[in-house]
């Protein structure tokens, strides 16, 4: 059984520092595998290609010559050169440029004969990297010819020496980045002359010279070279070595600053690949770029499953409060919508909800604004009072009704317009809505939206739409989480793509443990061990109090996946089910 870091001891958790130390191996020598480091450039096979053509676009021009040099580790493995009969006359301007005449290609083989031989030589479907000077031009012609012949273009990794040169050759060194200019700068053994093989040989020398300049910038592996031409500051690119040695497993990563403080926490299916991606042009967030510039290292916590990694991320963000994380930092402050406990209750947004009131409230909401919009949605359909004072059983003699009463939108219990029994009948509609029976409110709001739109009062219609969105989102979340967080214990399993079973132990909506049963093994002993060693989670005193709401939503999402099976269930006060005629059947309107 592969055990999780969440279920180290019965009723306990591995402390954060110990978990990080165990995951990263600090203090213990670690032998890194080649898969962890990537593919060193001296082990990569490159095929450097140059074409001569009758024009500048594959849509209206043909190939007249192909030249290619295959190299690895600075050694030439082979060369390929042939003229190609284009089937059309070569324009005089092209002949002047390349020296290739119609007479030279009249006896040459057509592209239909040349292309299969070239593809076999290049080995582009076997991991060879395609290199060219202005690679889009050469790869475009070859891809077009391949598709025209009904063959499949192998889509190899492509390196463009023009783009590399633009990143590291300054204008002080060379006025432009043409092949002839770079060949003179780097003193290549062959002078390019617009003949395919000669230009390919010169490009090989240019490639090696560029790689020599890139190495001090941290470009030492194929994974680095693929993004070396991206507009990433050199100082940041050098930090890509932070990914070296990281495992290729699910887990959580933490970028740390000079003082050891955690700057950012994230989760990944593949820790090595995800961390490395931060140092490429794929990362475009300015705030994260600022974080990367001051980061000095990465700590990782490998996890048995993706779900465990996602949950640990939520917990660590809540615990460490990293300055560059924007979500999950205040999970305990999620608002709820409930009725006040008084003779004439009113709707109220609260930050804390007792566990026993879970079926009498909507939420939790993602923000105070969303909760307020849901409150206003209910008030549109149910004439509950909106004043904030606590009303006595017997109205005060001097009390006066508010404007809402005069408009017929409040029964004015403050002045005796409604007694407790009459007001309770009104409040019953609000209680039903808070129990996730939102049909009445949805119908009322849809009617208002249609009416306002017909009157071309579009801004007011948009306000009602946003209120409806907030109400449905809160009701859906209530329906989804209420059964889960009131279930004392469940164990579920999902078959893994690689074989075996992924098992999760959930108690009161909190991930108490996770494990993997190997392929071919009986999973039930693993289930028994998981239940015995999982975290003890007592019944919470507050609604969704056993775990952050985001964690419970992650668990719910995992349970809702196709193929998940329920292995063990200890039911709580609410059956583990979702109502067929619940809020989820109503479409969620898009916000403006």
XYZ file of C-alpha atoms in Angstrom:
592
model
C 0.000 0.000 0.000
C 1.233 3.472 -0.881
C 0.394 5.629 2.130
C -0.449 9.270 2.095
C 1.175 12.012 4.096
C -2.278 12.743 5.493
C -2.636 9.417 7.287
C 0.691 8.833 8.984
C -0.553 7.832 12.400
C -3.952 6.895 13.863
C -5.795 10.093 14.597
C -2.932 12.344 13.569
C -1.166 14.170 10.747
C 2.432 14.467 9.781
C 3.502 18.028 10.778
C 4.132 20.415 7.910
C 7.883 20.727 8.499
C 8.297 16.957 8.744
C 6.190 16.411 5.659
C 8.270 18.879 3.664
C 11.516 17.371 4.907
C 10.318 13.877 4.068
C 9.230 14.967 0.625
C 12.322 16.911 -0.405
C 14.896 14.740 1.292
C 16.702 17.675 2.922
C 19.488 16.394 5.062
C 19.602 13.091 3.142
C 21.603 12.547 -0.080
C 19.259 11.955 -3.018
C 20.241 10.178 -6.248
C 18.487 12.042 -9.069
C 17.201 10.098 -12.049
C 17.534 11.205 -15.660
C 13.779 11.564 -15.897
C 13.889 14.100 -13.076
C 16.592 16.156 -14.750
C 15.183 16.106 -18.287
C 17.133 15.357 -21.475
C 20.618 16.941 -21.554
C 21.279 18.784 -24.815
C 24.345 16.679 -25.602
C 22.047 13.625 -25.753
C 19.507 15.253 -28.075
C 19.519 14.404 -31.788
C 19.015 17.470 -33.982
C 18.296 17.469 -37.691
C 19.254 20.855 -39.148
C 17.320 21.536 -42.331
C 17.428 24.056 -45.151
C 15.213 24.243 -48.232
C 15.411 26.072 -51.530
C 12.076 26.826 -53.155
C 10.476 28.578 -56.119
C 8.804 31.191 -53.891
C 7.968 32.299 -50.396
C 4.696 30.479 -49.682
C 3.949 26.738 -49.789
C 0.508 27.531 -51.206
C 1.988 28.791 -54.482
C 5.579 27.546 -54.581
C 7.465 24.250 -54.686
C 10.629 22.827 -53.135
C 13.686 22.696 -55.407
C 16.345 21.410 -52.985
C 16.555 19.800 -49.540
C 19.669 19.768 -47.388
C 19.888 18.367 -43.859
C 22.546 17.514 -41.304
C 21.848 15.212 -38.355
C 23.971 15.925 -35.274
C 24.177 14.807 -31.654
C 26.659 15.903 -29.020
C 28.552 18.009 -31.571
C 29.111 14.991 -33.839
C 27.683 14.783 -37.365
C 25.665 11.563 -37.685
C 24.721 11.963 -41.338
C 23.831 14.323 -44.165
C 21.018 14.430 -46.695
C 21.017 16.416 -49.945
C 19.026 16.257 -53.113
C 17.630 18.492 -55.813
C 13.878 18.256 -56.334
C 11.952 18.615 -59.571
C 9.325 21.219 -58.648
C 7.129 20.482 -61.660
C 6.967 24.194 -62.436
C 9.487 26.644 -63.958
C 11.936 28.245 -61.542
C 11.576 32.051 -61.636
C 14.693 33.872 -62.917
C 14.993 35.820 -59.679
C 15.229 32.563 -57.731
C 17.866 31.242 -60.139
C 19.930 34.400 -59.613
C 19.626 33.968 -55.829
C 20.313 30.235 -55.542
C 22.072 29.328 -58.751
C 19.589 26.480 -59.313
C 18.378 26.364 -62.918
C 15.573 24.514 -64.668
C 18.167 22.349 -66.397
C 19.582 21.249 -63.031
C 16.247 19.936 -61.717
C 14.776 18.476 -64.915
C 16.197 15.024 -64.114
C 15.760 15.343 -60.333
C 13.180 13.195 -58.494
C 9.823 14.793 -57.597
C 8.898 15.620 -54.009
C 6.691 12.520 -53.818
C 9.863 10.402 -54.053
C 12.146 12.656 -52.020
C 9.913 13.374 -49.029
C 9.574 9.775 -47.703
C 13.334 9.351 -47.882
C 13.896 12.639 -46.072
C 11.422 11.769 -43.319
C 13.106 8.412 -42.801
C 16.529 10.086 -42.580
C 15.342 12.840 -40.247
C 13.548 10.546 -37.798
C 11.169 13.292 -36.788
C 8.701 10.722 -35.475
C 11.387 9.238 -33.225
C 12.192 12.221 -31.014
C 14.563 14.108 -33.330
C 14.410 17.899 -32.948
C 13.819 19.905 -36.127
C 16.163 22.915 -36.460
C 16.226 25.588 -39.150
C 17.048 29.235 -39.634
C 13.552 30.747 -39.873
C 12.099 27.330 -39.081
C 8.532 28.341 -39.843
C 9.424 28.648 -43.519
C 11.108 25.246 -43.867
C 8.702 23.341 -41.622
C 5.746 24.968 -43.390
C 6.851 23.747 -46.826
C 7.560 20.225 -45.567
C 4.279 20.017 -43.668
C 2.339 21.231 -46.700
C 4.011 18.665 -48.958
C 3.386 15.900 -46.416
C -0.299 16.678 -46.109
C -0.679 17.008 -49.892
C 0.682 13.471 -50.241
C -1.810 12.164 -47.677
C 0.919 11.517 -45.094
C 0.947 12.601 -41.454
C 3.332 15.361 -40.438
C 5.084 14.067 -37.293
C 4.883 17.426 -35.438
C 8.442 17.315 -34.006
C 9.879 19.773 -31.475
C 11.093 22.784 -33.496
C 14.015 25.087 -32.721
C 14.385 28.283 -34.728
C 17.923 29.684 -34.714
C 16.607 33.095 -35.794
C 14.483 33.356 -32.648
C 17.340 32.123 -30.459
C 19.703 34.680 -31.979
C 17.251 37.508 -31.379
C 17.311 36.660 -27.677
C 21.080 36.545 -27.169
C 22.840 38.329 -30.065
C 22.740 42.080 -29.565
C 22.662 44.744 -32.263
C 26.132 45.818 -31.173
C 27.422 42.433 -32.282
C 25.425 42.048 -35.491
C 23.210 44.484 -37.435
C 20.688 41.723 -38.170
C 20.103 38.015 -37.585
C 20.393 36.719 -41.133
C 22.204 33.416 -41.553
C 25.109 35.027 -43.418
C 25.553 37.664 -40.717
C 25.551 35.108 -37.907
C 27.884 32.823 -39.860
C 30.396 35.667 -40.108
C 29.960 36.522 -36.412
C 30.577 32.945 -35.272
C 33.200 32.144 -37.982
C 31.392 29.052 -39.261
C 33.370 26.478 -41.223
C 30.996 26.809 -44.195
C 29.836 30.060 -45.740
C 26.106 30.050 -46.575
C 25.380 30.585 -50.269
C 21.658 29.786 -50.654
C 22.340 26.147 -51.452
C 20.505 23.812 -49.097
C 23.301 21.612 -47.735
C 25.810 24.457 -47.415
C 23.268 26.559 -45.515
C 22.338 23.593 -43.299
C 26.003 23.048 -42.403
C 26.400 26.727 -41.545
C 23.241 26.571 -39.429
C 24.753 23.663 -37.466
C 27.713 25.850 -36.464
C 25.385 28.749 -35.624
C 23.250 26.421 -33.477
C 26.270 25.192 -31.519
C 27.476 28.747 -30.965
C 24.069 29.823 -29.702
C 23.828 26.824 -27.375
C 27.208 27.773 -25.953
C 25.837 31.193 -25.062
C 22.624 29.799 -23.636
C 24.261 27.316 -21.258
C 25.284 29.959 -18.651
C 21.663 31.170 -18.725
C 20.416 27.792 -17.511
C 19.528 26.291 -20.901
C 21.166 22.891 -20.537
C 18.306 20.490 -21.295
C 15.847 20.031 -24.139
C 13.015 21.217 -21.895
C 14.894 24.510 -21.468
C 15.661 24.885 -25.169
C 12.008 24.545 -26.179
C 11.274 27.825 -24.432
C 14.659 29.526 -24.779
C 13.370 31.901 -27.455
C 10.469 33.013 -25.279
C 10.591 36.573 -23.896
C 11.612 35.563 -20.380
C 14.162 37.674 -18.433
C 17.516 35.902 -18.250
C 17.630 36.207 -14.477
C 14.326 34.423 -14.160
C 15.239 31.765 -16.718
C 18.370 30.882 -14.731
C 16.105 29.933 -11.835
C 14.599 27.114 -13.901
C 17.171 24.900 -12.198
C 14.868 25.042 -9.164
C 12.852 22.337 -10.940
C 15.838 19.991 -11.229
C 15.355 16.909 -9.105
C 11.695 17.513 -8.385
C 9.605 14.347 -8.669
C 7.216 13.761 -11.539
C 4.332 12.954 -9.201
C 1.280 14.805 -7.893
C 2.011 17.135 -5.019
C 2.200 20.619 -3.593
C 5.010 23.092 -4.244
C 5.995 26.136 -2.201
C 8.105 28.993 -3.543
C 10.149 30.456 -0.693
C 11.868 33.830 -0.361
C 15.288 34.865 0.961
C 14.073 34.746 4.575
C 12.583 31.285 4.167
C 9.021 32.617 4.162
C 6.610 30.855 1.844
C 5.644 33.223 -0.980
C 3.285 31.065 -2.994
C 1.674 27.631 -2.737
C 0.408 25.643 -5.703
C -0.551 22.138 -6.705
C 0.488 20.000 -9.660
C -0.171 16.680 -11.308
C 3.546 16.620 -12.215
C 5.659 18.704 -9.820
C 8.719 18.825 -12.080
C 6.823 19.960 -15.169
C 4.653 22.496 -13.345
C 7.499 24.229 -11.518
C 9.602 24.399 -14.680
C 6.695 26.002 -16.566
C 6.906 29.068 -14.307
C 10.209 30.025 -15.958
C 8.854 30.072 -19.523
C 6.738 32.494 -21.499
C 3.676 30.433 -20.549
C 3.674 32.324 -17.240
C 2.242 35.746 -18.071
C 0.887 36.937 -14.703
C 2.761 40.059 -13.602
C 2.201 39.350 -9.924
C 3.608 35.824 -10.219
C 6.548 37.189 -12.221
C 7.319 39.498 -9.326
C 7.197 36.520 -6.976
C 9.545 34.476 -9.162
C 12.095 37.295 -9.216
C 12.455 37.216 -5.424
C 12.044 33.461 -4.891
C 15.166 31.591 -3.836
C 13.933 28.016 -3.765
C 11.096 25.524 -4.022
C 9.891 23.045 -1.421
C 7.661 20.171 -2.446
C 5.324 17.731 -0.760
C 4.713 14.724 -3.037
C 1.284 13.179 -2.584
C -0.209 9.785 -3.290
C -3.096 11.224 -5.307
C -4.095 14.422 -7.089
C -6.967 14.927 -4.631
C -4.580 14.860 -1.693
C -2.394 17.447 -3.420
C -5.354 19.739 -4.029
C -6.528 19.438 -0.430
C -3.088 20.008 0.999
C -2.770 23.148 -1.119
C -5.989 24.550 0.362
C -4.854 23.780 3.906
C -1.378 25.211 3.454
C -2.688 28.435 1.954
C -5.058 28.837 4.888
C -2.278 28.033 7.376
C 0.632 29.980 5.889
C -1.253 32.898 4.281
C 1.272 33.294 1.414
C 1.335 36.877 0.110
C 1.087 35.894 -3.575
C -1.897 33.553 -3.253
C -5.233 35.212 -3.807
C -7.640 32.376 -3.125
C -8.309 30.281 -0.040
C -6.562 32.735 2.268
C -9.601 33.377 4.505
C -11.676 30.182 4.259
C -13.242 30.668 7.680
C -14.873 33.953 6.678
C -17.381 32.557 4.182
C -20.819 34.152 4.750
C -24.173 32.381 5.152
C -27.762 33.519 4.677
C -30.170 32.613 7.475
C -33.176 33.864 9.417
C -32.702 35.561 12.754
C -33.975 33.789 15.865
C -36.786 36.051 17.097
C -40.601 36.261 16.982
C -40.503 38.262 13.747
C -37.420 36.874 12.000
C -35.657 38.647 9.169
C -33.004 37.555 6.699
C -29.430 38.088 7.840
C -25.926 37.459 6.501
C -23.740 35.817 9.168
C -20.139 34.602 9.320
C -20.747 31.740 11.746
C -23.503 29.154 11.552
C -24.117 26.491 14.214
C -23.910 22.962 12.834
C -27.526 22.240 13.778
C -28.775 25.086 11.579
C -27.214 23.756 8.368
C -30.591 22.838 6.886
C -31.975 26.306 7.635
C -29.448 28.439 5.785
C -28.013 28.966 2.329
C -24.322 29.012 1.633
C -21.593 29.352 2.260
C -21.206 32.108 -0.318
C -17.984 33.124 -1.970
C -18.235 36.735 -0.810
C -20.269 39.173 1.263
C -21.550 40.692 -1.964
C -22.867 37.352 -3.232
C -24.625 36.671 0.070
C -26.220 40.131 0.008
C -27.411 39.607 -3.568
C -28.989 36.289 -2.576
C -30.688 38.010 0.363
C -32.110 40.639 -1.971
C -33.303 37.889 -4.329
C -35.344 36.270 -1.549
C -36.704 39.645 -0.471
C -37.939 40.260 -4.022
C -40.186 37.188 -3.788
C -41.006 36.943 -0.078
C -42.356 39.908 1.895
C -40.219 39.438 4.995
C -39.424 42.575 6.921
C -36.176 44.364 6.082
C -35.727 46.620 9.082
C -32.809 45.801 11.324
C -34.421 46.306 14.759
C -35.600 43.455 16.953
C -39.390 43.667 17.224
C -41.246 42.921 20.456
C -44.210 40.569 20.555
C -46.515 43.528 21.253
C -46.052 46.483 18.883
C -45.034 49.792 20.411
C -47.836 52.366 20.403
C -45.723 55.011 18.689
C -44.365 52.718 15.957
C -44.873 53.819 12.371
C -44.756 51.744 9.216
C -41.942 52.124 6.698
C -42.237 52.932 3.001
C -42.144 49.226 2.082
C -45.360 48.677 4.022
C -47.018 51.490 2.131
C -45.881 49.852 -1.129
C -47.370 46.519 -0.070
C -43.977 44.795 0.192
C -44.059 44.311 3.971
C -46.916 43.335 6.289
C -45.759 45.866 8.915
C -45.584 43.616 11.990
C -43.889 46.571 13.699
C -47.254 48.401 13.849
C -49.464 45.350 14.401
C -50.246 44.803 10.732
C -49.294 41.157 11.220
C -49.266 39.045 14.342
C -46.761 36.276 14.959
C -48.914 33.620 13.289
C -49.616 35.698 10.182
C -45.974 36.682 9.854
C -44.905 33.048 10.317
C -46.925 32.131 7.227
C -44.905 34.685 5.246
C -41.620 33.541 6.719
C -42.442 29.956 5.735
C -41.637 30.901 2.141
C -38.236 32.200 3.174
C -37.575 29.065 5.243
C -38.365 26.888 2.242
C -35.934 28.872 0.113
C -33.204 28.547 2.738
C -33.855 24.831 2.638
C -32.891 25.018 -1.067
C -36.478 24.961 -2.399
C -35.896 27.935 -4.650
C -38.594 27.349 -7.266
C -40.861 30.194 -6.124
C -38.064 32.762 -5.939
C -36.675 31.676 -9.314
C -40.090 32.041 -10.945
C -40.617 35.514 -9.464
C -37.189 36.752 -10.546
C -37.550 35.339 -14.047
C -40.836 37.219 -14.331
C -39.242 40.463 -13.164
C -36.333 40.055 -15.588
C -38.680 39.505 -18.532
C -40.819 42.474 -17.520
C -37.848 44.816 -17.114
C -36.308 43.691 -20.390
C -39.587 44.304 -22.204
C -39.558 47.834 -20.795
C -35.923 48.223 -21.952
C -34.807 48.728 -18.358
C -31.775 46.570 -18.986
C -29.607 47.693 -16.066
C -32.362 46.822 -13.589
C -32.890 43.499 -15.360
C -29.155 42.799 -15.024
C -29.366 43.495 -11.286
C -32.149 40.930 -10.918
C -30.153 38.474 -13.016
C -27.115 38.830 -10.740
C -29.319 38.302 -7.685
C -30.716 35.136 -9.245
C -27.196 33.921 -10.004
C -26.073 34.480 -6.412
C -29.141 32.705 -5.011
C -28.793 29.650 -7.248
C -25.038 29.388 -6.655
C -25.574 29.438 -2.882
C -28.446 26.959 -3.053
C -26.462 24.586 -5.251
C -23.551 24.700 -2.848
C -25.856 23.995 0.098
C -27.423 20.994 -1.631
C -24.030 19.651 -2.609
C -22.191 20.042 0.693
C -24.913 19.493 3.308
C -25.032 15.682 2.906
C -21.246 15.414 2.773
C -20.362 17.506 5.827
C -22.990 15.755 7.970
C -21.713 12.267 7.050
C -19.489 10.971 9.889
C -17.455 8.685 7.637
C -17.285 7.354 4.123
C -14.721 5.476 2.072
C -14.850 5.663 -1.722
C -12.746 4.126 -4.475
C -11.944 4.985 -8.056
C -10.076 2.809 -10.522
C -6.745 4.295 -11.614
C -5.692 4.505 -15.258
C -2.514 2.611 -14.392
C -4.452 -0.095 -12.564
C -5.351 -0.546 -8.936
C -7.607 1.694 -6.867
C -7.407 5.204 -5.503
C -9.077 5.265 -2.081
C -10.256 8.238 -0.036
C -11.463 8.462 3.542
C -13.787 11.391 4.288
C -15.097 12.415 7.704
C -17.542 15.315 8.042
C -16.458 16.651 4.644
C -12.752 16.548 5.534
C -10.240 14.373 3.707
C -9.015 12.209 6.570
C -6.774 9.995 4.482
C -6.014 8.670 1.027
C -4.204 5.612 -0.254
C -3.546 3.584 -3.390
C -4.248 -0.125 -3.642
C -1.820 -1.661 -6.176
C -2.994 -3.383 -9.308
C -3.982 -6.984 -8.689
C -4.114 -6.616 -4.904
C -7.217 -6.974 -2.759
C -8.212 -3.379 -1.867
C -10.189 -4.269 1.261
C -7.131 -4.644 3.560
C -6.034 -1.230 2.326
C -9.475 0.137 3.152
C -9.247 -1.310 6.666
C -5.786 0.172 7.207
C -6.937 3.514 5.861
C -9.873 3.668 8.268
C -7.655 2.710 11.194
C -4.880 5.202 10.415
C -6.952 8.100 9.097
C -7.241 11.425 10.868
C -9.809 11.519 13.677
C -12.381 14.193 12.855
C -14.930 14.961 15.589
C -18.342 16.318 14.689
C -17.887 20.090 14.204
C -19.768 22.663 16.235
C -20.227 24.983 13.244
C -21.527 24.322 9.757
C -18.739 23.087 7.444
C -16.425 23.470 10.432
C -14.388 20.293 9.978
C -12.638 21.519 6.835
C -12.363 24.608 4.645
C -15.285 24.857 2.242
C -12.931 24.592 -0.737
C -11.653 21.282 0.617
C -15.161 19.858 0.956
C -15.958 21.028 -2.577
C -12.840 19.285 -3.877
C -13.896 16.082 -2.145
C -17.432 16.421 -3.524
C -16.056 16.931 -7.019
C -13.943 13.791 -6.683
C -16.920 11.750 -5.484
C -19.004 12.953 -8.432
C -16.554 11.610 -11.010
C -17.694 8.716 -13.217
C -16.579 5.367 -11.896
C -16.342 6.301 -8.196
C -17.684 3.553 -5.943
C -18.880 3.832 -2.357
C -17.039 1.236 -0.243
C -18.162 2.172 3.273
C -20.725 4.658 4.570
C -21.747 5.785 8.030
C -24.724 7.987 7.291
C -25.460 11.169 9.162
C -28.596 13.229 9.639
C -28.865 13.974 5.895
C -28.789 11.130 3.345
C -25.794 11.206 1.031
C -27.792 12.219 -2.040
C -28.685 15.202 -4.185
C -32.377 16.057 -4.747
C -33.652 15.467 -8.261
C -35.806 18.590 -8.137
C -33.234 20.716 -6.380
C -31.633 24.027 -7.248
C -29.140 22.350 -9.585
C -31.850 21.769 -12.193
C -32.240 25.518 -12.725
C -29.768 26.981 -15.257
C -27.221 29.289 -13.680
C -27.465 32.665 -15.466
C -24.194 34.246 -16.526
C -23.219 37.368 -14.628
C -22.599 40.597 -16.470
